[in-house]
Short mmCIF file of C-alpha atoms in Angstrom, two decimals:
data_model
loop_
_atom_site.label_atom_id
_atom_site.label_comp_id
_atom_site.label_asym_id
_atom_site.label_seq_id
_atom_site.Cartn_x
_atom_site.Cartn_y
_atom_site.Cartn_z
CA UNK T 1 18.58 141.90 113.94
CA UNK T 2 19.95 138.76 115.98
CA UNK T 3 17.02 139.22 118.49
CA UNK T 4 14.53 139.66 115.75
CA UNK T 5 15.86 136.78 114.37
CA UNK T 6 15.70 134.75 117.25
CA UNK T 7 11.94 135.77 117.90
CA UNK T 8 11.21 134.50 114.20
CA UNK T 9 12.71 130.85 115.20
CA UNK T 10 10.76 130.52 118.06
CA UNK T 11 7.46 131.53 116.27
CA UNK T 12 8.28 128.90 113.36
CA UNK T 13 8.78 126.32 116.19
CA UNK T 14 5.39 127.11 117.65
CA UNK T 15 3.45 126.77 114.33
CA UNK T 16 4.87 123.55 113.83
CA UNK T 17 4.07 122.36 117.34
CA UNK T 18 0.26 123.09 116.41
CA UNK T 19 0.67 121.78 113.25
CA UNK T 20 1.51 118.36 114.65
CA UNK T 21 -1.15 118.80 117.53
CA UNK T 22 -4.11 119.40 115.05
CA UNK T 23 -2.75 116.47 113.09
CA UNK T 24 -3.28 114.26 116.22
CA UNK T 25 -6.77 115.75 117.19
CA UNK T 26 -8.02 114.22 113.75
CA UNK T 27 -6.65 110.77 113.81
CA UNK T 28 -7.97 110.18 117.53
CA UNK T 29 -11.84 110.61 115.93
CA UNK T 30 -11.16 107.31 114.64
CA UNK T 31 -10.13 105.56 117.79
CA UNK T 32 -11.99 104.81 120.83
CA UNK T 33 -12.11 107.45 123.03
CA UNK T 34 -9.74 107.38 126.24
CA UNK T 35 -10.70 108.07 129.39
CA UNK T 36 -11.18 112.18 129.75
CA UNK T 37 -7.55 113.50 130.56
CA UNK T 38 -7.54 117.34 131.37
CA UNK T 39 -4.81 118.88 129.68
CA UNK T 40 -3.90 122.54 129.97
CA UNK T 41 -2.35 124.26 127.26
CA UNK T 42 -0.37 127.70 126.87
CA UNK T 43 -1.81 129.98 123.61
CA UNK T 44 1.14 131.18 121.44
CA UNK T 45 0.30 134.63 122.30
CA UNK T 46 0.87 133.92 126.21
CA UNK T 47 4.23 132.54 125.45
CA UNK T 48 5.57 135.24 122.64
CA UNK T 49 4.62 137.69 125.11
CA UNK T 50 7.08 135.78 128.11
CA UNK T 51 9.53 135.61 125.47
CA UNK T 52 9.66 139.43 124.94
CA UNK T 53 9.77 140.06 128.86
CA UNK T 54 12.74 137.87 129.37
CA UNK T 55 14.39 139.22 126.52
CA UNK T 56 13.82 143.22 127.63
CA UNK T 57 15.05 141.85 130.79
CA UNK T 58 18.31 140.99 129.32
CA UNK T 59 18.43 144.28 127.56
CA UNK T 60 18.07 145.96 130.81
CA UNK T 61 20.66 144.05 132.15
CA UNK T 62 22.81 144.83 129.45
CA UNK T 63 22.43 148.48 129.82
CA UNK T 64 23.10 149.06 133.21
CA UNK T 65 26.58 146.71 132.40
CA UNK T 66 27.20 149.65 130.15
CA UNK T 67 25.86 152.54 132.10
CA UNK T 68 28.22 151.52 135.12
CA UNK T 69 31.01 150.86 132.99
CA UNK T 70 30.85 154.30 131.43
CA UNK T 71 30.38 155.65 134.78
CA UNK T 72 33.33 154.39 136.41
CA UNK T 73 35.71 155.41 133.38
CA UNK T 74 37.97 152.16 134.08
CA UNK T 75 39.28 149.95 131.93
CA UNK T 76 38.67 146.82 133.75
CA UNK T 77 35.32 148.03 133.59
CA UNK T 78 34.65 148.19 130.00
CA UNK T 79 36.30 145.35 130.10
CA UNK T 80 34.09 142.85 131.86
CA UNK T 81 31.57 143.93 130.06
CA UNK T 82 32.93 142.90 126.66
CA UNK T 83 33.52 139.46 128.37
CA UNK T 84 29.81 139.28 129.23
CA UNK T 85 27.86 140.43 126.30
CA UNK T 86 30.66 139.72 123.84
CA UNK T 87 27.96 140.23 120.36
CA UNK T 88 26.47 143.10 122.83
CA UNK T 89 24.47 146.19 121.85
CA UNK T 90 27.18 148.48 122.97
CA UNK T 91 30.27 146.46 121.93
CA UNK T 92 31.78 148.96 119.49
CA UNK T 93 31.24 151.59 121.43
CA UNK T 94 32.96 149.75 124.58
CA UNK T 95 36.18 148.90 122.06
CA UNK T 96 36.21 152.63 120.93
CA UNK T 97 36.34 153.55 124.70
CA UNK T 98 39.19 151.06 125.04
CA UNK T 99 40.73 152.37 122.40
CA UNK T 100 40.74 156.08 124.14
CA UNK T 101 42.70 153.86 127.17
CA UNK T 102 45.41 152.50 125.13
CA UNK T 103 46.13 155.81 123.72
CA UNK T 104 46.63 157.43 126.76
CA UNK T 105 48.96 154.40 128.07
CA UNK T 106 51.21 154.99 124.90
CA UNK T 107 51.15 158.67 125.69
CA UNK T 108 52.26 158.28 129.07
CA UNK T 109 54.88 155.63 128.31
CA UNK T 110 56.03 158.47 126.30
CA UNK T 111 55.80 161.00 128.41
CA UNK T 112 56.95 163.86 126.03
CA UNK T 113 54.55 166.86 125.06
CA UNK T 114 54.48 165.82 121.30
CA UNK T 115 53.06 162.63 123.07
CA UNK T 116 50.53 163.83 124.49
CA UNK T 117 49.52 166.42 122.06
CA UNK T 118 48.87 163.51 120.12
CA UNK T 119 46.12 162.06 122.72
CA UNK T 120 44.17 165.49 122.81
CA UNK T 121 44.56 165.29 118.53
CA UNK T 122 43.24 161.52 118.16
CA UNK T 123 41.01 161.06 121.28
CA UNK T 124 37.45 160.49 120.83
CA UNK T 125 36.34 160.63 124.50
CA UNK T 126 38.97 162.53 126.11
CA UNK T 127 39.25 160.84 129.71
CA UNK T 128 42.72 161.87 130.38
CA UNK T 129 42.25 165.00 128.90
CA UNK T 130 43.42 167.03 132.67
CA UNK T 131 46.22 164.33 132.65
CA UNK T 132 47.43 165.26 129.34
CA UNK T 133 47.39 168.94 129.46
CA UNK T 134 48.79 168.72 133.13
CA UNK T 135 51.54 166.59 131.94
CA UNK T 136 52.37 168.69 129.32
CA UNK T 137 52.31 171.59 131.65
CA UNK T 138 54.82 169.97 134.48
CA UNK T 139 57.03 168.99 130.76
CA UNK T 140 57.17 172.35 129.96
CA UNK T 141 58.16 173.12 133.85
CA UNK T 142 60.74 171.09 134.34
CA UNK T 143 61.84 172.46 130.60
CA UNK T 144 62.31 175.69 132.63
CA UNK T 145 62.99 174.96 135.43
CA UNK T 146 66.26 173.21 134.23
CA UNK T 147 67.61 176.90 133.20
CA UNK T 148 67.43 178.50 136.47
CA UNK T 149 67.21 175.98 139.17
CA UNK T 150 71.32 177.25 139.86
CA UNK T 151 70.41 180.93 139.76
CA UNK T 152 70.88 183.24 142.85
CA UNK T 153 68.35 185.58 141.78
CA UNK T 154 64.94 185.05 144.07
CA UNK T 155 63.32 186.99 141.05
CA UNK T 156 63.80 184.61 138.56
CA UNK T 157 62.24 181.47 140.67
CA UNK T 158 59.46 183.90 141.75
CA UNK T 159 58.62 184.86 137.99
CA UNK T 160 59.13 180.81 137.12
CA UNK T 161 56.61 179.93 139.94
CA UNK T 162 54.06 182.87 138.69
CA UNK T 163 53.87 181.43 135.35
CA UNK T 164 54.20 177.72 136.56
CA UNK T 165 51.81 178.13 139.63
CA UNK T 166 50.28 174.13 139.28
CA UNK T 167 54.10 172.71 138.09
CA UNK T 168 55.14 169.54 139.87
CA UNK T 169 58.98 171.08 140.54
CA UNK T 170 57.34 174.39 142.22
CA UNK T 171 57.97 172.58 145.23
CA UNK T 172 61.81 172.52 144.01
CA UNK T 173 61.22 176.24 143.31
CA UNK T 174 59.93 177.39 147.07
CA UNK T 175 63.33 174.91 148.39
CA UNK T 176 65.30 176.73 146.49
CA UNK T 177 64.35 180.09 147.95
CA UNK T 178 65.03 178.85 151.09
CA UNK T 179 67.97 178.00 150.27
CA UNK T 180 69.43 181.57 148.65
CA UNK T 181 67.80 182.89 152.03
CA UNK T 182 70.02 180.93 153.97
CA UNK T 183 72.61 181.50 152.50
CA UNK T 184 71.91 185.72 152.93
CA UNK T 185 71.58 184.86 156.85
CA UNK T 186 74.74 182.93 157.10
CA UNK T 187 76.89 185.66 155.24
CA UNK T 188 75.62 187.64 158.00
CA UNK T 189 76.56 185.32 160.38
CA UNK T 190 72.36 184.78 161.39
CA UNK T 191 73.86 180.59 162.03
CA UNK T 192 70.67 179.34 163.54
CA UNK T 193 68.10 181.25 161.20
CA UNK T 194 70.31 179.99 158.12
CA UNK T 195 70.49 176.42 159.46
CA UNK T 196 66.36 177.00 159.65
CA UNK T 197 65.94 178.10 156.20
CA UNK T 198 68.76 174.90 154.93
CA UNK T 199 66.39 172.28 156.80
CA UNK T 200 63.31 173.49 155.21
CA UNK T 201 65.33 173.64 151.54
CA UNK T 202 65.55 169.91 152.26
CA UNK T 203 68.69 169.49 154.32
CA UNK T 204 72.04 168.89 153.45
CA UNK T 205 70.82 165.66 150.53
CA UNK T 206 68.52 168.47 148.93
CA UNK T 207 71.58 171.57 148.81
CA UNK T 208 73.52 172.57 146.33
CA UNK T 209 77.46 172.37 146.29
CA UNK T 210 78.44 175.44 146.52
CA UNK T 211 75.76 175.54 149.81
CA UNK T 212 77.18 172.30 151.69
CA UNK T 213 79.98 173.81 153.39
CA UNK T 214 77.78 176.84 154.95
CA UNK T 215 75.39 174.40 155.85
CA UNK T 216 77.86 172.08 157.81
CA UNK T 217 79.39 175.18 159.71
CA UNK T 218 75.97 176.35 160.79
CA UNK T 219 74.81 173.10 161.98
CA UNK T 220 78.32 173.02 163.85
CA UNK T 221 77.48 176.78 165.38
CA UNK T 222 74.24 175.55 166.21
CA UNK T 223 74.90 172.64 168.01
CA UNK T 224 78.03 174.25 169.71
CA UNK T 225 75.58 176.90 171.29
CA UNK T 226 73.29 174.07 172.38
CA UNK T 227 76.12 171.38 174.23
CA UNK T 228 77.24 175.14 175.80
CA UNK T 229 73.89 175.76 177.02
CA UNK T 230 73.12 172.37 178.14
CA UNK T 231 76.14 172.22 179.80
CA UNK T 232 75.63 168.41 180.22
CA UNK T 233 78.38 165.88 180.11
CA UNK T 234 76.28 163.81 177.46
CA UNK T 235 75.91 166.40 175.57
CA UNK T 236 79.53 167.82 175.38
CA UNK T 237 80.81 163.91 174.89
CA UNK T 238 78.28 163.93 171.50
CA UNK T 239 79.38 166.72 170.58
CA UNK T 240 83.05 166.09 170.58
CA UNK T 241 82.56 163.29 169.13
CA UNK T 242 80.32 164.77 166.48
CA UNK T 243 83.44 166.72 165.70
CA UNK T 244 86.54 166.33 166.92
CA UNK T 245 88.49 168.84 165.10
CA UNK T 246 86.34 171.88 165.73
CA UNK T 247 87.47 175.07 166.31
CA UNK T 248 84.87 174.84 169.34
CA UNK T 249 86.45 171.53 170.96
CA UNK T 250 89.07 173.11 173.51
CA UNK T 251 86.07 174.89 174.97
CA UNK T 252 83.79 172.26 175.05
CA UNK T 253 86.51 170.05 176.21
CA UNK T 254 87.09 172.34 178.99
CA UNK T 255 83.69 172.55 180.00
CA UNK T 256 83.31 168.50 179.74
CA UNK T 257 86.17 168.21 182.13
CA UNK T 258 84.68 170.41 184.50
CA UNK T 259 80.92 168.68 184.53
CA UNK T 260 82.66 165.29 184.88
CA UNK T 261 85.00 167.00 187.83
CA UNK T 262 81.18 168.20 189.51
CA UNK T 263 79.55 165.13 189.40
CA UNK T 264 83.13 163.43 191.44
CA UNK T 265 81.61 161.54 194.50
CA UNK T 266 83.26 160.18 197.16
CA UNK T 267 83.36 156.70 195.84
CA UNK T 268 84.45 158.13 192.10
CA UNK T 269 86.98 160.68 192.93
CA UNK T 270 90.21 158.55 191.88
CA UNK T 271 88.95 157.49 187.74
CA UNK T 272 86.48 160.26 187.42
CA UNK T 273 89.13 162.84 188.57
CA UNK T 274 91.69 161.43 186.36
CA UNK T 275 89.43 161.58 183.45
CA UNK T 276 88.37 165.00 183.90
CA UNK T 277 92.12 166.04 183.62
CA UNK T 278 92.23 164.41 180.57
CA UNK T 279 89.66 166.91 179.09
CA UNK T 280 91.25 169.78 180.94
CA UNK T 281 92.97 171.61 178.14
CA UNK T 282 94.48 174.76 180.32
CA UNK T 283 96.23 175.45 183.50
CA UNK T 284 93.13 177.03 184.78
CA UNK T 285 90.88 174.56 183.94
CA UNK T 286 92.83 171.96 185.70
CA UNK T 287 93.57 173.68 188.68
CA UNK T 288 89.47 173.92 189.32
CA UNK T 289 89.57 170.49 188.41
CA UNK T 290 91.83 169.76 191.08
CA UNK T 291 89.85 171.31 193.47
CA UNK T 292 87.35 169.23 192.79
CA UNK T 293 89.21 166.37 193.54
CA UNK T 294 90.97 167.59 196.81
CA UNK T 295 87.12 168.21 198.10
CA UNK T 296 85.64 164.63 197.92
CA UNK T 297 89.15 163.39 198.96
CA UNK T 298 88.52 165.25 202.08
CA UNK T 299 85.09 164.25 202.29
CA UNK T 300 85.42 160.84 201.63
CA UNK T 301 87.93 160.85 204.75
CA UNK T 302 85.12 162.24 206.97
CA UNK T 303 83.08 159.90 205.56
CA UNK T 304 85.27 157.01 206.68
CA UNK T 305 85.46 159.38 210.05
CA UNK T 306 81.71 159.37 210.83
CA UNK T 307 81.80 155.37 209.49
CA UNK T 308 84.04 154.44 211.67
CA UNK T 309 82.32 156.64 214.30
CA UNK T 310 78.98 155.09 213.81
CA UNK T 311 80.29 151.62 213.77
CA UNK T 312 81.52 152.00 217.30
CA UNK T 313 78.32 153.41 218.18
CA UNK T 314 77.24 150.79 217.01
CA UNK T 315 79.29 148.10 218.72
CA UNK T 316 79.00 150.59 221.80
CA UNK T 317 81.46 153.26 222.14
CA UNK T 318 85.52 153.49 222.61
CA UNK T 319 85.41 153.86 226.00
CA UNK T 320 82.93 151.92 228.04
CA UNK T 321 82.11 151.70 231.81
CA UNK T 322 81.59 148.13 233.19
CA UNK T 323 79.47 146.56 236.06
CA UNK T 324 80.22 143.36 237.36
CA UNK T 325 77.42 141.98 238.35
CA UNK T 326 79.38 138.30 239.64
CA UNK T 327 82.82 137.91 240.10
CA UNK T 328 83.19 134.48 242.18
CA UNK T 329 86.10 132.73 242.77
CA UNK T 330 86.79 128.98 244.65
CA UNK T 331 90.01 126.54 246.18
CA UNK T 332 89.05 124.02 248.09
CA UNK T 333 92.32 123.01 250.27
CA UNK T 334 95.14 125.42 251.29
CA UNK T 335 97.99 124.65 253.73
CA UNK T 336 100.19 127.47 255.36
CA UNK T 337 103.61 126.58 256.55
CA UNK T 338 103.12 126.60 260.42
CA UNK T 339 101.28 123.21 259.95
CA UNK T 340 98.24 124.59 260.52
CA UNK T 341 95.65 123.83 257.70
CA UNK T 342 93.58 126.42 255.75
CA UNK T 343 90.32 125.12 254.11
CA UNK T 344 87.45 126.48 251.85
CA UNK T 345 89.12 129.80 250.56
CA UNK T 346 86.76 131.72 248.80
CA UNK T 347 85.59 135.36 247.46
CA UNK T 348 82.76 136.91 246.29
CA UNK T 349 83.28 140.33 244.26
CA UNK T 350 81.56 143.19 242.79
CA UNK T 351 82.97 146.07 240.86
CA UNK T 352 82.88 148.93 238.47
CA UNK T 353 85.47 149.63 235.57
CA UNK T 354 86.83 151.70 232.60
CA UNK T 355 87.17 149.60 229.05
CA UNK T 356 88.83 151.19 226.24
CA UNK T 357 87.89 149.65 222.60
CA UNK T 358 84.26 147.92 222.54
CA UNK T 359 83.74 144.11 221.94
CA UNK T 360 84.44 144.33 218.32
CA UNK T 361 87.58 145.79 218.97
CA UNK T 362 90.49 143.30 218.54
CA UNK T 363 92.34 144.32 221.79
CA UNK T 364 90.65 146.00 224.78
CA UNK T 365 92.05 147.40 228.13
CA UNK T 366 90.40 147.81 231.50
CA UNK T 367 90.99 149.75 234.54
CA UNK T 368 88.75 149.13 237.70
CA UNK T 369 88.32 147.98 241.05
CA UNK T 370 86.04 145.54 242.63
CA UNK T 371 84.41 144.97 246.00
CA UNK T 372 83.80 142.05 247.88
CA UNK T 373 84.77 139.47 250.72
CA UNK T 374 87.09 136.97 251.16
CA UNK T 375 86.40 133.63 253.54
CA UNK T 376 88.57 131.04 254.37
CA UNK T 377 88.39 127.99 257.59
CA UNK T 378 91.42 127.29 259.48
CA UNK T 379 91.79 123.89 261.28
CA UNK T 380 93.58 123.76 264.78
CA UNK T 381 93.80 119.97 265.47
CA UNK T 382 90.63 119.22 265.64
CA UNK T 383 89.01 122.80 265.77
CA UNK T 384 87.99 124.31 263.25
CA UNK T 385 87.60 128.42 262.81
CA UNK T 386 85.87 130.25 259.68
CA UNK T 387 86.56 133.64 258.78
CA UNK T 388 85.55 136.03 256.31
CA UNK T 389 86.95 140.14 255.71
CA UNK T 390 86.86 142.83 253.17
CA UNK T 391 89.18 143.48 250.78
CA UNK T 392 89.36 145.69 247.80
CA UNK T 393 91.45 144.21 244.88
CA UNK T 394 92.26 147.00 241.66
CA UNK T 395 93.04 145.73 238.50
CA UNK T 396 94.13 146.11 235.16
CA UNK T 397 93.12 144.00 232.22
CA UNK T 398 94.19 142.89 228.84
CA UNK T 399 91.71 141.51 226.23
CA UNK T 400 92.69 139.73 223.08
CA UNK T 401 89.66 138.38 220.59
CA UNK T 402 89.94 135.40 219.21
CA UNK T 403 87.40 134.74 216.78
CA UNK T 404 83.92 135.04 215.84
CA UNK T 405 81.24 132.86 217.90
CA UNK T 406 78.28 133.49 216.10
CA UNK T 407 77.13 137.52 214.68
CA UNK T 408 77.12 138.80 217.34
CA UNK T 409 79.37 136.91 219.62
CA UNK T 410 82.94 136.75 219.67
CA UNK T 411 85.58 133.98 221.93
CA UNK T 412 88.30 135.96 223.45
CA UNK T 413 91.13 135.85 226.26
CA UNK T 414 92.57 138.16 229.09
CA UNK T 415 95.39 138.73 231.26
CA UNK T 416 94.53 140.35 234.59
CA UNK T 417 96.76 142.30 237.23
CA UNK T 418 95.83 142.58 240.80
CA UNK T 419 97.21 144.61 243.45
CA UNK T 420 95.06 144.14 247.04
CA UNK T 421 94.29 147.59 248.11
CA UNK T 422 92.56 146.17 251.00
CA UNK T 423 93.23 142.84 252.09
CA UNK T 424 93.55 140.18 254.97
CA UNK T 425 97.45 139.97 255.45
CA UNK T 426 96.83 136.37 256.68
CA UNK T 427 95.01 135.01 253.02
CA UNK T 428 96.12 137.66 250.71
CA UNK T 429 98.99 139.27 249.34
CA UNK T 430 99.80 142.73 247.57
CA UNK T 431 99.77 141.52 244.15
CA UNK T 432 97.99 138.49 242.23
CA UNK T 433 97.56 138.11 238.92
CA UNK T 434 95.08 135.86 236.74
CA UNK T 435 94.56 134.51 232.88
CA UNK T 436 91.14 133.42 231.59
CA UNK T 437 88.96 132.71 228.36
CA UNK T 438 85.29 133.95 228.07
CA UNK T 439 82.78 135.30 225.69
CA UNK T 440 81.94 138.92 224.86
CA UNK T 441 78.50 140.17 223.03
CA UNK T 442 77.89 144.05 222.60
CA UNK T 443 77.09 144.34 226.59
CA UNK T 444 78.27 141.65 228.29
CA UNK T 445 81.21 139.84 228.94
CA UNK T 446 81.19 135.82 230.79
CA UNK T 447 84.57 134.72 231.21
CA UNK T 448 86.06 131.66 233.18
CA UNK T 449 89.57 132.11 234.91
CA UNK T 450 92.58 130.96 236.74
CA UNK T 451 93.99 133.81 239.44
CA UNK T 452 97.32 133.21 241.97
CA UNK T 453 98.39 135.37 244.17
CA UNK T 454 102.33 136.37 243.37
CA UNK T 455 105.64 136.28 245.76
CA UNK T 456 102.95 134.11 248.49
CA UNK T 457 105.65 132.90 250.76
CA UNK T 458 103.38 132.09 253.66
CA UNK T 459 101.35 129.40 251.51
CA UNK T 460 102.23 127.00 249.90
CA UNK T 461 99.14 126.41 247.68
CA UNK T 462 96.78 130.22 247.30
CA UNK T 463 95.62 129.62 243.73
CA UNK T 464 91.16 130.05 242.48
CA UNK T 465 89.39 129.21 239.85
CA UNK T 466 86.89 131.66 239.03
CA UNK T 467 84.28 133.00 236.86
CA UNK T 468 82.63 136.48 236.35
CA UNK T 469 80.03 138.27 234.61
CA UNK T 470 80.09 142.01 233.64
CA UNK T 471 78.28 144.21 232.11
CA UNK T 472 78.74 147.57 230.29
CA UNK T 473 76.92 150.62 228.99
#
């Protein structure tokens, strides 16, 4: 009626436009005639016709509002469409669809069975109809399910899930069974396959009471057998400290104390031994424990060994032989007691020794002999006459180092004994003996010294000053 009604309006207003158009056509006969204007002008049929297109247009818009909104079965939905075409075609059947919504939101707030009985009673549409009877179905479930959810009778839950197949607490049901069944494997003391069936009941939040303590004493078993297998020290620490009052722990504390005494190094033996004896829980135990110890005590003593070995290697070996290369010594002036002068004494040496320690060494010894010649000029008045001889000094030395020169360079000193093997009877005596500072590097040695003949009762003045270069392999 509304659009009728609106179609009627808008024909009125058209008849009264032409009205007042034909009314205007007769008074311009009686005034001069304009100049020729063309005007177009649209018949009423022309426009009624528009009018009726828009307006199915509308309608069509209208209905597919309503088609979707019945299609999607939401409330929102219905909704929008009552805010869009409020004085709509479909508008009570929109509200009765509502209607069917708010129903099933005061059944649900309910959630009892009478509740939604009531739904399937009053609704029109039924949109929550699976909802309802599905809800009433998991009601009547749990109903049941209350009464034997405790019983240790798989029968019962069996018969409860054959006639409750679609229930929401037939999940509770199937944990349940697992749960009777491990409790049948752990009375026959099956630990791991009863801690199995307990995990997939739902673990120890999902158990019953009376099922806790089995459950704790498998998981126990089960991770006893696993630290034992492992044989690991992390895993024996965890699980000692997973439970430290097990009947298990002296075992695994005897095994800990014998994987921390295996992995004892050399460099570990003295805290890691003492803490494996702190684990040890019987004679035996600590005895191999002991062992253990004693071993990398003994190896870490041949490690020092072949350390200190290698280090003189290193530095060259203990015992050394030496070739010097220069040994040159010099005095100037030299007076004997018969008034007759001795001038220019000199020597020139080469020689091989024996040094015990290396240059790193803080005190070294030396045995060896050296080869060489001794010159000297004697003045007669006013003649002069030069000599020269062999002679074959041996000699022991003493070296002291100092300090440290540089890496590889160390400052040290030496005390030298003489005795003259061969000799000039005239120049030298038996023994002489000498003092001297120098440097030493892994091969060589460069000293600078002071060397006097002893008990020299035929001159008065038979002193050198010297220096010499070795070397040693």
């Amino acid at each position: 009626m509304t659009q009728l009604t609106r179609l009627l309006h808008i024909v009125c207003l058209l008849c009264a436009c032409n009205m007042a158009y034909a009314q205007n056509t007769i008074r311009s006969r009686h005034r001069p005639k304009p100049r020729k204007v063309t005007v177009t002008q649209t018949p009423l049929r022309k426009y009624i016709n528009q009018k009726k297109e828009e307006i199915a247009k509308q309608q069509a818009a209208e209905r597919k509002c309503y088609e979707t909104a019945c299609k999607t079965v939401t409330r929102d939905a219905l909704e929008k469409y009552l805010e869009r075409y409020p004085k709509g075609k479909y508008v009570a059947d929109v509200r009765n669809r509502i209607a069917d919504f708010k129903l099933w939101d005061k059944a649900k707030e309910a959630n009892t069975i009478a509740a939604c009985q009531e739904y399937l009673r009053m609704s029109q549409f039924r949109f929550f109809e699976q909802q309802a009877r599905s809800t009433i179905n998991n009601l009547e479930a749990a109903a049941a399910w209350d009464t034997i959810k405790l019983s240790a009778q798989k029968s019962d839950i069996y018969a409860f899930i054959s006639k409750y197949p679609d229930a929401s607490c037939v999940a509770d049901a199937y944990r349940r069974i697992h749960e009777l069944d491990g409790l049948a494997h752990f009375r026959q003391q099956q630990y791991e396959q009863a801690l199995n069936e307990f995990n997939l009941a739902g673990g120890e939040q999902a158990l019953s009471p009376a099922s806790l303590p089995c459950y704790k004493q498998a998981q126990e078993y089960v991770d006893y057998t696993s630290a034992r297998n492992r044989n690991t020290e992390g895993a024996l620490r965890s699980f000692l400290t997973n439970y430290p009052y097990s009947c298990y722990s002296k075992e695994i504390s005897n095994l800990l104390a014998l994987a921390i005494a295996q992995s004892i190094t050399i460099y570990s033996y003295d805290s890691a031994g003492a803490e494996a004896l702190s684990y040890a829980k019987d004679s035996s135990t600590r005895q191999a424990v002991q062992r253990y110890i004693d071993w990398q005590k003994k190896n870490y003593k041949l490690y020092c060994k072949r350390n200190r070995m290698a280090a003189r290697r290193a530095n060259g070996n203990i015992i050394q032989f030496g070739l010097e290369w220069m040994d040159v010594g010099f005095n100037p002036s030299c007076y004997d007691d018969t008034d007759n002068d001795l001038d220019i004494v000199w020597f020139y040496n080469v020689g091989l020794s024996l040094k015990f320690g290396n240059y790193n060494t803080p005190v070294q010894f030396l045995l060896g002999a050296k080869i060489g010649l001794v010159g000297y000029t004697v003045w007669y008045d006013y003649n002069d006459e030069s000599k020269t001889c062999f002679h074959l000094p041996l000699f022991a030395k003493l070296k002291v180092n100092v300090c440290n020169i540089s890496k590889s360079a160390k400052l040290f000193v030496d005390a030298t004994g003489y005795f003259n093997a061969v000799r000039d009877e005239f120049i030298e005596n038996k023994f002489a003996a000498s003092c001297g500072i120098g440097t030493a590097w892994k091969h060589w040695d460069w000293s600078f010294y002071y060397k006097a003949d002893l008990s020299n009762k035929r001159h008065l003045d038979n002193d050198y000053l010297a220096t010499s270069i070795s070397y040693y392999f």
